[in-house]
GROMACS .gro file of C-alpha atoms in nm:
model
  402
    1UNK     CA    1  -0.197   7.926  15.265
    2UNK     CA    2  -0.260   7.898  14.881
    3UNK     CA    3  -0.345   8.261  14.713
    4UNK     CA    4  -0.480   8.289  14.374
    5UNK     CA    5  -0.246   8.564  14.251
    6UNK     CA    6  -0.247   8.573  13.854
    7UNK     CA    7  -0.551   8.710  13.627
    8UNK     CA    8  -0.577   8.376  13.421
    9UNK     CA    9  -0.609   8.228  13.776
   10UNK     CA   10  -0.909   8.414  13.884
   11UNK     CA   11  -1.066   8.386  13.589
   12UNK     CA   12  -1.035   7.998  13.555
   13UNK     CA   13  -1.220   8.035  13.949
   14UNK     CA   14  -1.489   8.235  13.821
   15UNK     CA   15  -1.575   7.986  13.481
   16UNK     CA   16  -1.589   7.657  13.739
   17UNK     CA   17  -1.782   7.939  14.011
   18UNK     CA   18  -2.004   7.965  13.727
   19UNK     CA   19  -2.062   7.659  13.652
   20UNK     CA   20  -2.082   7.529  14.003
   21UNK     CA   21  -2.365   7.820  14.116
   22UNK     CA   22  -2.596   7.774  13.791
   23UNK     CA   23  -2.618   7.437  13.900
   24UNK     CA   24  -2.677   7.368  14.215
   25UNK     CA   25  -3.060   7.572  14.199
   26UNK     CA   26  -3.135   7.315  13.884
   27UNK     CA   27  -3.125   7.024  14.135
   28UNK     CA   28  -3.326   7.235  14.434
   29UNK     CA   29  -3.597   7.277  14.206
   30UNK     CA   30  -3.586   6.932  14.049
   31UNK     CA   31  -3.671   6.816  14.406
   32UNK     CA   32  -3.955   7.039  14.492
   33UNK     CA   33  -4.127   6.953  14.162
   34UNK     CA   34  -4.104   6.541  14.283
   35UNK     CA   35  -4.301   6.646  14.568
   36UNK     CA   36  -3.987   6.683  14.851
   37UNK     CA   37  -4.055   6.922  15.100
   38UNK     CA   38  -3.825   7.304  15.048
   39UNK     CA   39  -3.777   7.265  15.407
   40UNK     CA   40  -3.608   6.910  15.414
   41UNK     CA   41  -3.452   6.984  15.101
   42UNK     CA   42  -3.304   7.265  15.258
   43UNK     CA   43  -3.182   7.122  15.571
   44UNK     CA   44  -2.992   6.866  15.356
   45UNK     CA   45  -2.868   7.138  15.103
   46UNK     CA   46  -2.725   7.353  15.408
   47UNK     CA   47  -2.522   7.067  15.569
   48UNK     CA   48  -2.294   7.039  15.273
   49UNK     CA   49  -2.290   7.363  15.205
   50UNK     CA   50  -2.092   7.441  15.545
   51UNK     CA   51  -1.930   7.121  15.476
   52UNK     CA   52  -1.759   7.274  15.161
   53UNK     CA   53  -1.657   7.544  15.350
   54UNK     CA   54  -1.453   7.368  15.632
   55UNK     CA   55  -1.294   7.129  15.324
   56UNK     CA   56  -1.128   7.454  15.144
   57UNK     CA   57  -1.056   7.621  15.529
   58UNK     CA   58  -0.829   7.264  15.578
   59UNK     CA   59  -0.679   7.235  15.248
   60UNK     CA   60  -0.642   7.577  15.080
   61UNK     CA   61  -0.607   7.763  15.416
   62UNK     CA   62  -0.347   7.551  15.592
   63UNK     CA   63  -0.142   7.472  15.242
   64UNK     CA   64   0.208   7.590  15.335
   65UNK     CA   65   0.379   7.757  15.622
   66UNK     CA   66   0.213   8.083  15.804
   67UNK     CA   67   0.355   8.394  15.801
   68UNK     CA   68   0.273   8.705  16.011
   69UNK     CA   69   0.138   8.845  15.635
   70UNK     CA   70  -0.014   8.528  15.511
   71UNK     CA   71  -0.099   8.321  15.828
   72UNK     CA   72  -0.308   7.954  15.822
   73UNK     CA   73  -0.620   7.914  15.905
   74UNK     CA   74  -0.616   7.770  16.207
   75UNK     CA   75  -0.335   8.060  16.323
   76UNK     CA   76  -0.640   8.333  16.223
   77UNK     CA   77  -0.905   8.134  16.437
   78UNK     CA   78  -0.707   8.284  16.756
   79UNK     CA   79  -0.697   8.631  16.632
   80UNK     CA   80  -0.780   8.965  16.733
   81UNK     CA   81  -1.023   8.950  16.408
   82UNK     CA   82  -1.343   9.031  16.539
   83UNK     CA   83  -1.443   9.293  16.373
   84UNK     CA   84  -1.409   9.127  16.038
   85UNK     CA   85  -1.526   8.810  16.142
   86UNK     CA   86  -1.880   8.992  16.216
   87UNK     CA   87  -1.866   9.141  15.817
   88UNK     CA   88  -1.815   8.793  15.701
   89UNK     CA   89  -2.092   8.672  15.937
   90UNK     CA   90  -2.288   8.928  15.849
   91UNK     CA   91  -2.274   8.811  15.440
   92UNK     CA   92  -2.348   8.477  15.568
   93UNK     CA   93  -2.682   8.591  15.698
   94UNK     CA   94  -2.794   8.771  15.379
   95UNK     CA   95  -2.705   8.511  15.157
   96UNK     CA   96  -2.902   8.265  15.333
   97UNK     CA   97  -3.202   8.492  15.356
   98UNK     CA   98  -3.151   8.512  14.990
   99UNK     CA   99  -3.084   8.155  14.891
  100UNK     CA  100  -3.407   8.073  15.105
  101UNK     CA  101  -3.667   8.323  14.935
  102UNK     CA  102  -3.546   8.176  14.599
  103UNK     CA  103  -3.618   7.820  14.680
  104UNK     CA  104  -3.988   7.949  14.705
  105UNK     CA  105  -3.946   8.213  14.427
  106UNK     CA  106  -3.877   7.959  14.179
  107UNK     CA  107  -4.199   7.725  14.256
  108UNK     CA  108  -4.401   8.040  14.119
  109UNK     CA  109  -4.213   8.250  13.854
  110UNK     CA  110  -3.913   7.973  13.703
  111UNK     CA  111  -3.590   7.903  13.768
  112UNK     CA  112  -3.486   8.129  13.434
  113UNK     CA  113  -3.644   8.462  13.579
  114UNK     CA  114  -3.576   8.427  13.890
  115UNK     CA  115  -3.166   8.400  13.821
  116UNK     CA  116  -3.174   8.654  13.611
  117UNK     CA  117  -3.341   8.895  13.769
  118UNK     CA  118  -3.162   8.819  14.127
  119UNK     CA  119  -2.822   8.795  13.967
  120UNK     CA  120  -2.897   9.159  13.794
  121UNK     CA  121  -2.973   9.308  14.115
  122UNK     CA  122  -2.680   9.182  14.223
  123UNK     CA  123  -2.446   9.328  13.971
  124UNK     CA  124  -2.624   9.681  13.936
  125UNK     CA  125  -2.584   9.713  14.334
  126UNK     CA  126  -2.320   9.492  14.471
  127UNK     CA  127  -2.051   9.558  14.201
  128UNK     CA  128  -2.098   9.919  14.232
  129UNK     CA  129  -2.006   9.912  14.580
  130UNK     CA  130  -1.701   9.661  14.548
  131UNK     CA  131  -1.567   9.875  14.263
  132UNK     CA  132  -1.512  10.206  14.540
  133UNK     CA  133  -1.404   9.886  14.843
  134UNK     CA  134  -1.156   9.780  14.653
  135UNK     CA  135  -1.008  10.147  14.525
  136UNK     CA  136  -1.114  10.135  14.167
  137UNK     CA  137  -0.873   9.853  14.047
  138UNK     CA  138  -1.167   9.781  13.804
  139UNK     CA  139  -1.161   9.965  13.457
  140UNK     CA  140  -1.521  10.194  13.540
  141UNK     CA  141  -1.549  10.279  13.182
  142UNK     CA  142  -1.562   9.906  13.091
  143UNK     CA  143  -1.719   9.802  13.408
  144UNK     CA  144  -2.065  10.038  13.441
  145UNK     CA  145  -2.132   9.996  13.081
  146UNK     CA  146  -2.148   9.592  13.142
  147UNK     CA  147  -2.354   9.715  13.471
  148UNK     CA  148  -2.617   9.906  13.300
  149UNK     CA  149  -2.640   9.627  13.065
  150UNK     CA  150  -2.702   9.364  13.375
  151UNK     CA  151  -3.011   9.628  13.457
  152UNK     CA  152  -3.145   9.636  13.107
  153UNK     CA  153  -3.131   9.188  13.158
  154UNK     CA  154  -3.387   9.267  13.475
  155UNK     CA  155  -3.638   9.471  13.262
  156UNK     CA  156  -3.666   9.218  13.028
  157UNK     CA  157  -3.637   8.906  13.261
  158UNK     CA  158  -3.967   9.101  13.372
  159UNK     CA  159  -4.147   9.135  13.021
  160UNK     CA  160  -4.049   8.770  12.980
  161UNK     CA  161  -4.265   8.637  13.328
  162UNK     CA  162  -4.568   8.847  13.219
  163UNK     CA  163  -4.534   8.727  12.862
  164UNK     CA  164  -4.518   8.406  13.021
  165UNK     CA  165  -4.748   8.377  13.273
  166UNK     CA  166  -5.031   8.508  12.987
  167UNK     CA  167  -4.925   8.201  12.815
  168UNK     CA  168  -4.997   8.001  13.114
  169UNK     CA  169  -5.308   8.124  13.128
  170UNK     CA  170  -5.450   8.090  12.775
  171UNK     CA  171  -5.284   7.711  12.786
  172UNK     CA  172  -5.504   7.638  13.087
  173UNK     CA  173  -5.797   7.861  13.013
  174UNK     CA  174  -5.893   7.619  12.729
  175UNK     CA  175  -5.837   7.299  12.970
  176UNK     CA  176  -6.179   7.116  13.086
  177UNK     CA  177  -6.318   7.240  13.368
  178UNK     CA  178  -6.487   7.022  13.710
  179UNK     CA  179  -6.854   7.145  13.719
  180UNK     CA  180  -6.876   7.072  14.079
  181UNK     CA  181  -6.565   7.193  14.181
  182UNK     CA  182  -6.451   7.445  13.930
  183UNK     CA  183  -6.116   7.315  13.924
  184UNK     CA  184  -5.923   7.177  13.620
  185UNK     CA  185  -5.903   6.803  13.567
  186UNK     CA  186  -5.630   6.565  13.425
  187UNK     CA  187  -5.799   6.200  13.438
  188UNK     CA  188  -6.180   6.151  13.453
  189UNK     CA  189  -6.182   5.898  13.729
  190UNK     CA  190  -6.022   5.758  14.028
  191UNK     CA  191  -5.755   5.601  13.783
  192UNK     CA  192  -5.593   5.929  13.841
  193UNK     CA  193  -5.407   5.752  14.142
  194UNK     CA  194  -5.319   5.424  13.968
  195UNK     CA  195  -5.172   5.606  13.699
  196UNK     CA  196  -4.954   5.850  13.938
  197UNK     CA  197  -4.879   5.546  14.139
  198UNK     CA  198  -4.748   5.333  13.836
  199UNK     CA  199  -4.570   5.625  13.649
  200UNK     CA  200  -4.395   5.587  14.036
  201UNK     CA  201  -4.339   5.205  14.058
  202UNK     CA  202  -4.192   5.246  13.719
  203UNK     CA  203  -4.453   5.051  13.548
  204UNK     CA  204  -4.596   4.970  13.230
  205UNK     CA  205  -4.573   5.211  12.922
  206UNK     CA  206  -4.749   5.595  12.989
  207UNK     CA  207  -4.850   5.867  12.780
  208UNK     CA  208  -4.599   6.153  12.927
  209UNK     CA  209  -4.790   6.494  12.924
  210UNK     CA  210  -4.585   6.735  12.648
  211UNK     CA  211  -4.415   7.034  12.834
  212UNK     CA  212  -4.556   7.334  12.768
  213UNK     CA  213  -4.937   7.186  12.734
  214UNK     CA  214  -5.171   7.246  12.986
  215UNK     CA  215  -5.243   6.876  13.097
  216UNK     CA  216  -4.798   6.893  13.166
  217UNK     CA  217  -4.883   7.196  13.369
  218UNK     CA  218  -5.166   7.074  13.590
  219UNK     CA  219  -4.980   6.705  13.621
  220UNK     CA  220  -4.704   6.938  13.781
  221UNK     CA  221  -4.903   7.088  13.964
  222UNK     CA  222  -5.060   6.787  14.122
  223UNK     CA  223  -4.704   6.668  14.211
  224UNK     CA  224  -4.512   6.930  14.356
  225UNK     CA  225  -4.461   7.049  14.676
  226UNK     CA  226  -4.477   7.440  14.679
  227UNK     CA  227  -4.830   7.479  14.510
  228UNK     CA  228  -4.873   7.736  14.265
  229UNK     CA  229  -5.230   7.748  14.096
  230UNK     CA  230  -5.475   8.040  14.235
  231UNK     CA  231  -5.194   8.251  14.402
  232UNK     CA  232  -5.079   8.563  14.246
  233UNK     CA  233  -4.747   8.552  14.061
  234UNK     CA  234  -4.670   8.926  14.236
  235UNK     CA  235  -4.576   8.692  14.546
  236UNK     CA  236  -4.252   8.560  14.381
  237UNK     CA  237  -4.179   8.842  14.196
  238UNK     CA  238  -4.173   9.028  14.524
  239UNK     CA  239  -3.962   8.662  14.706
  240UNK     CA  240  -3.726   8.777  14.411
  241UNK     CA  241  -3.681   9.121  14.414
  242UNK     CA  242  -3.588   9.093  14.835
  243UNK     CA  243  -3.348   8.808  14.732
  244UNK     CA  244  -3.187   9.012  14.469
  245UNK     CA  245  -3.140   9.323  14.763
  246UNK     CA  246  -3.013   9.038  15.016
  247UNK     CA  247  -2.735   8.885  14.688
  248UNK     CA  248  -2.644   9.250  14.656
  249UNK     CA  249  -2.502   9.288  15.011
  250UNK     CA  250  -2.303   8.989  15.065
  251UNK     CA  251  -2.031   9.012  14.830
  252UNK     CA  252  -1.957   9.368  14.989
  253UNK     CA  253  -1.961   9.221  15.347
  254UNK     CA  254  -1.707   8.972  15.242
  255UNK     CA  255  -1.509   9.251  15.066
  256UNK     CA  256  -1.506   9.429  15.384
  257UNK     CA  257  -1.422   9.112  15.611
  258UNK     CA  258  -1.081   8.977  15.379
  259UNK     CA  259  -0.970   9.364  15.282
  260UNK     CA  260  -1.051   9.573  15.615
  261UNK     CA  261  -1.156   9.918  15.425
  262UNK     CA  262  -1.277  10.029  15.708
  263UNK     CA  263  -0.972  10.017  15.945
  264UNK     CA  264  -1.150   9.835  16.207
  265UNK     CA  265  -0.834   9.613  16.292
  266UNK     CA  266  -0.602   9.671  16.575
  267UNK     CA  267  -0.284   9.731  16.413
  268UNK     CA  268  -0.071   9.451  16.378
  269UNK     CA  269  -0.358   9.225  16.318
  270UNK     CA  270  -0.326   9.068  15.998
  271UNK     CA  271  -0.651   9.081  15.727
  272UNK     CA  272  -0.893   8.786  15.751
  273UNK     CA  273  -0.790   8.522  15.506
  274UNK     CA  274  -1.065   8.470  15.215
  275UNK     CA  275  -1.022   8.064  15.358
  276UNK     CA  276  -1.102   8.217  15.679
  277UNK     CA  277  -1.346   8.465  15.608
  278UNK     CA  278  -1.560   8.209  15.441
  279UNK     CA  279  -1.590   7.973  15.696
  280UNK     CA  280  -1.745   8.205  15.934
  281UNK     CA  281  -1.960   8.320  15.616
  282UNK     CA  282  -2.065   7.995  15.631
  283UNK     CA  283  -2.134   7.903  15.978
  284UNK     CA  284  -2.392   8.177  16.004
  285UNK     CA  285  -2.491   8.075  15.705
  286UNK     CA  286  -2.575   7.754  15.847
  287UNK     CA  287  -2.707   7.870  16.126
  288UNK     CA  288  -2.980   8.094  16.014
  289UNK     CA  289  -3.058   7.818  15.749
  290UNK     CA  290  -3.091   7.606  16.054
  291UNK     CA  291  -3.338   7.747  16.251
  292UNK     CA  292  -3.607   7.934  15.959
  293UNK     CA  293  -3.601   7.598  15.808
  294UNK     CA  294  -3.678   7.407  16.141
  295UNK     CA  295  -3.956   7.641  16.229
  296UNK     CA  296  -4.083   7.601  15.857
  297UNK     CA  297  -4.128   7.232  15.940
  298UNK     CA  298  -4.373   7.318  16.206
  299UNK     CA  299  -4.526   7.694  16.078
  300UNK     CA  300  -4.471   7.592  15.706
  301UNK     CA  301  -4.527   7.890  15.497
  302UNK     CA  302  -4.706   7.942  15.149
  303UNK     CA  303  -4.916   7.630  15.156
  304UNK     CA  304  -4.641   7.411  15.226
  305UNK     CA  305  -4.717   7.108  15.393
  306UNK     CA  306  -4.618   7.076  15.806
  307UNK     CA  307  -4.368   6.847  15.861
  308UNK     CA  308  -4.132   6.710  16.177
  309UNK     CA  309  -3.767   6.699  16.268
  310UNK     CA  310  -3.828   6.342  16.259
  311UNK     CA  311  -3.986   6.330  15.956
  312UNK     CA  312  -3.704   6.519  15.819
  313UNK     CA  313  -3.501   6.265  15.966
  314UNK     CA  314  -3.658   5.960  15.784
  315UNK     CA  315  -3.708   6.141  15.464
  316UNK     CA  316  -3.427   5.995  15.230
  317UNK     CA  317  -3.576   6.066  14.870
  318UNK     CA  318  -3.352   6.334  14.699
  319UNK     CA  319  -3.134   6.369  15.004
  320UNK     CA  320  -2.846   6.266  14.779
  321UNK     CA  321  -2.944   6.576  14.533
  322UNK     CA  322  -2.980   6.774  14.805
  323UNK     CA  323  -2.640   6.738  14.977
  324UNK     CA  324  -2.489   6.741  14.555
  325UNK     CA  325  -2.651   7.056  14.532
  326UNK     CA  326  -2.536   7.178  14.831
  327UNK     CA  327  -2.149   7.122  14.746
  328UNK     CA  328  -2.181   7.298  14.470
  329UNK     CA  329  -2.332   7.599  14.615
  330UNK     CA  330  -2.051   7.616  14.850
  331UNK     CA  331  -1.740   7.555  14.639
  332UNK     CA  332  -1.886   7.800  14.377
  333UNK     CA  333  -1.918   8.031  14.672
  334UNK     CA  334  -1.588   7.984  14.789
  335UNK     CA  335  -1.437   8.020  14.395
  336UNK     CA  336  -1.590   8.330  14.373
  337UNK     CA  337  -1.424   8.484  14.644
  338UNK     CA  338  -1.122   8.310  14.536
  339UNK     CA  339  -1.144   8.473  14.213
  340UNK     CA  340  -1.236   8.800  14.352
  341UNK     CA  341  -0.962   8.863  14.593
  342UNK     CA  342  -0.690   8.851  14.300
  343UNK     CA  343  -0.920   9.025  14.007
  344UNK     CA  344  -1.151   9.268  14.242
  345UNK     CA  345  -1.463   9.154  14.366
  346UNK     CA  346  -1.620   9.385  14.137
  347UNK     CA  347  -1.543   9.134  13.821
  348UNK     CA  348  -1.605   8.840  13.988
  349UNK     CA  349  -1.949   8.952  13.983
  350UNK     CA  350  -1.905   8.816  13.625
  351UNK     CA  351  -2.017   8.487  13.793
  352UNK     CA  352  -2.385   8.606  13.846
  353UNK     CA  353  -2.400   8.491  13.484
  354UNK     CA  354  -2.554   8.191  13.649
  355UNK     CA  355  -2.893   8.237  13.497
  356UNK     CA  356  -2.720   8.092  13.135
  357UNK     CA  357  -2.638   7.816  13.352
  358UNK     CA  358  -3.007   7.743  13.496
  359UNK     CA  359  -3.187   7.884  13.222
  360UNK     CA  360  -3.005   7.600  13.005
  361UNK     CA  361  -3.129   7.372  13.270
  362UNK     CA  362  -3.491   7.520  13.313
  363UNK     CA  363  -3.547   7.477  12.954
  364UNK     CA  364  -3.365   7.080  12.921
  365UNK     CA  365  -3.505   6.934  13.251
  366UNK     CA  366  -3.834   7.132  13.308
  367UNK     CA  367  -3.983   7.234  13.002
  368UNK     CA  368  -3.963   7.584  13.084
  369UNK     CA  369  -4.084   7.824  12.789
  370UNK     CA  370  -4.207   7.514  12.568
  371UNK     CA  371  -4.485   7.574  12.378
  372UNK     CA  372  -4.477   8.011  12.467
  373UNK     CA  373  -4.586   8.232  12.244
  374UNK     CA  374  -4.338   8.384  11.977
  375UNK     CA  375  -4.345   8.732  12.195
  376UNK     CA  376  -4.190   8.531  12.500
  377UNK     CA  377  -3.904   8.361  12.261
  378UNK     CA  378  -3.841   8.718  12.133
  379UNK     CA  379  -3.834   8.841  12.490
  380UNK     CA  380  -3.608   8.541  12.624
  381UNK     CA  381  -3.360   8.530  12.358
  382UNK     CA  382  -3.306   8.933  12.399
  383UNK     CA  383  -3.257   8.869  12.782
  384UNK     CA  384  -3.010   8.593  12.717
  385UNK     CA  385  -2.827   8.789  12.476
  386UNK     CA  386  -2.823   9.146  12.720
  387UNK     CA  387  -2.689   8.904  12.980
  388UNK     CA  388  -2.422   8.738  12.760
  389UNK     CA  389  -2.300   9.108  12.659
  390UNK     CA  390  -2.285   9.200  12.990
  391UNK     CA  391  -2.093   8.939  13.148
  392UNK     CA  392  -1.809   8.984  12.864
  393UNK     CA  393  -1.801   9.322  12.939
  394UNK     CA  394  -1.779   9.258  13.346
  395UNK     CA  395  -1.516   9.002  13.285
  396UNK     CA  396  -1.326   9.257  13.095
  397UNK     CA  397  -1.305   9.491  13.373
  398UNK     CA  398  -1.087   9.260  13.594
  399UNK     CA  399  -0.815   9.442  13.743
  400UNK     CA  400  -0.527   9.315  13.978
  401UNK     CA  401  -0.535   9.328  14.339
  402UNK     CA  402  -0.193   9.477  14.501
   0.00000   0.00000   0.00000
């Protein structure tokens, strides 16, 4: 079994964790806004994610001989291990819950917000309790500094969504509206369709809608798949907030399942491997993935469209950025508690910087913020910056596990 022992070691898994997680939500919510279904999307995304999982169980977990201190993965599947199998399970469950409320979260509030104020939650609660699992190997007077600075990034990730959803509002407030139904309009005629249809078929030369204007906001809206216009913005503030409480708790589960703090081993039974503990992460993972997202296909939720298993089935645009996105998810994942079990899961927290990651993405492939009002910029650039302190300061906590 491979261990990541050294300090430069765990950090090099947190940078590529980093990397890896800020990702993989860019591609989710490329999908939903080109119309795919979050619940096929989903499906795909959670196949590869357990996928990931079983790769790094086979190769990391079974690289050299097992010991009686260090044993293989597939020595630890016929363990005594129960106990911690059930905390790993249990962060499975949480992070799916999690991973699922964002996918909707981000249809109404951004992908920028959304990360950072998750990620925040996650730091302000989740490394607080991995700094007293693991016995304090993390410098506290470094450490809760870079966490207060984490909760400072979620007030202002919230003055940045009301700044910006005013914005929205003025941008479409001024757009034409339908006398008979009320409702703003893009196109004047049917040519709506042929225009859509062509822009599809890759046809002749069309005037692309600016980000940031209102006709680019309505044209999006007409597209996607989670629909936004009419519904209050408190709904994925408060999808946000529970995924934040549900990122918070799974990092400490794992903590508990790879480092027993809790005595609940038989003596004699060695600690769950982090190889090991992550696969049965990430079969309940899967599982509860699994069966909300089937139901969602027939009881969609939020205005979502009803689907079928079969349709599902058939449904092959995106699937390729759906299984990409799932990979990454998972490796990231599984870096992270790489990373953590050398340093202290406590600084590999570090890697909730992820929101740098998709707000750089947000703002490239989805126009987020263009065209905002100078009190937005002033409000993203000081949650950036908070959040860019704070991860230093994290990152300089790292300690050494014994």
């Amino acid at each position: 079994m491979y261990v990541v022992e050294s300090k430069g070691g765990a950090i090099v898994c947190m940078l590529l964790a980093l990397l890896f997680l800020g990702t993989w939500p860019a591609l989710i919510t490329l999908l939903e806004r080109r119309g795919r279904l979050p619940q096929h999307t989903y499906l795909d995304y959670t196949i590869t994610n357990l996928l990931a999982a079983v790769i790094i169980a086979l190769t990391f977990g079974q690289i050299g001989d097992s010991t009686v201190e260090r044993p293989n993965f597939f020595t630890q599947l016929s363990q005594a291990n129960w106990s911690s199998v059930l905390f790993a399970m249990a962060g499975g469950v949480v992070l799916s819950l999690g991973n699922l409320s964002t996918q909707y979260a981000w249809a109404f509030v951004g992908l920028s917000v959304v990360e950072v104020i998750s990620s925040s939650m996650t730091v302000v609660i989740g490394t607080t309790l991995n700094y007293f699992l693991d016995g304090k190997i993390n410098k506290a007077e470094i450490l809760f500094p870079g966490v207060g600075c984490f909760l400072v990034a979620v007030c202002l990730a919230s003055a940045v969504h009301s700044s910006n959803a005013a914005d929205y509002k003025a941008k479409l407030s001024s757009w034409p509206i339908d006398n008979e139904t009320g409702k703003g309009t893009v196109f004047s005629s049917a040519s709506e369709e042929a225009v859509l249809k062509d822009r599809e078929n890759g046809g002749g030369p069309i005037r692309k809608a600016k980000a940031g204007t209102a006709t680019f906001l309505i044209e999006l809206e007409k597209r996607r798949s989670i629909k936004v216009f009419g519904k209050s913005m408190l709904i994925g503030l408060t999808l946000t907030f529970f995924a934040g409480v549900c990122f918070s708790l799974f990092s400490p589960a794992f903590n508990l399942a790879t480092n027993d703090q809790w005595h609940t081993l038989k003596q004699g039974v060695p600690k769950l491997a982090v190889y090991t503990a992550f696969f049965y992460f990430s079969v309940s993972c899967f599982v509860i993935a699994l069966v909300l997202n089937i139901s969602f296909l027939y009881h969609p939720a939020l205005g979502v469209s009803k689907s079928s298993f079969k349709a599902y089935l058939k449904d092959w645009n995106g699937r390729g950025w759906a299984f990409l996105a799932g990979f990454l998810c998972g490796f990231g994942n599984g870096l992270q508690f790489m990373g953590g079990q050398a340093a202290g899961y406590a600084a590999a927290d570090a890697v909730q910087a992820l929101p740098l990651v998709s707000t750089f993405w947000g703002v490239v492939l989805f126009g987020e913020y263009r065209r905002s009002s100078r009190r937005t910029y002033i409000l993203l650039f000081g949650m950036l910056f908070m959040f860019i302190i704070a991860v230093g300061i994290l990152m300089a906590s790292s300690g050494h596990r014994k």
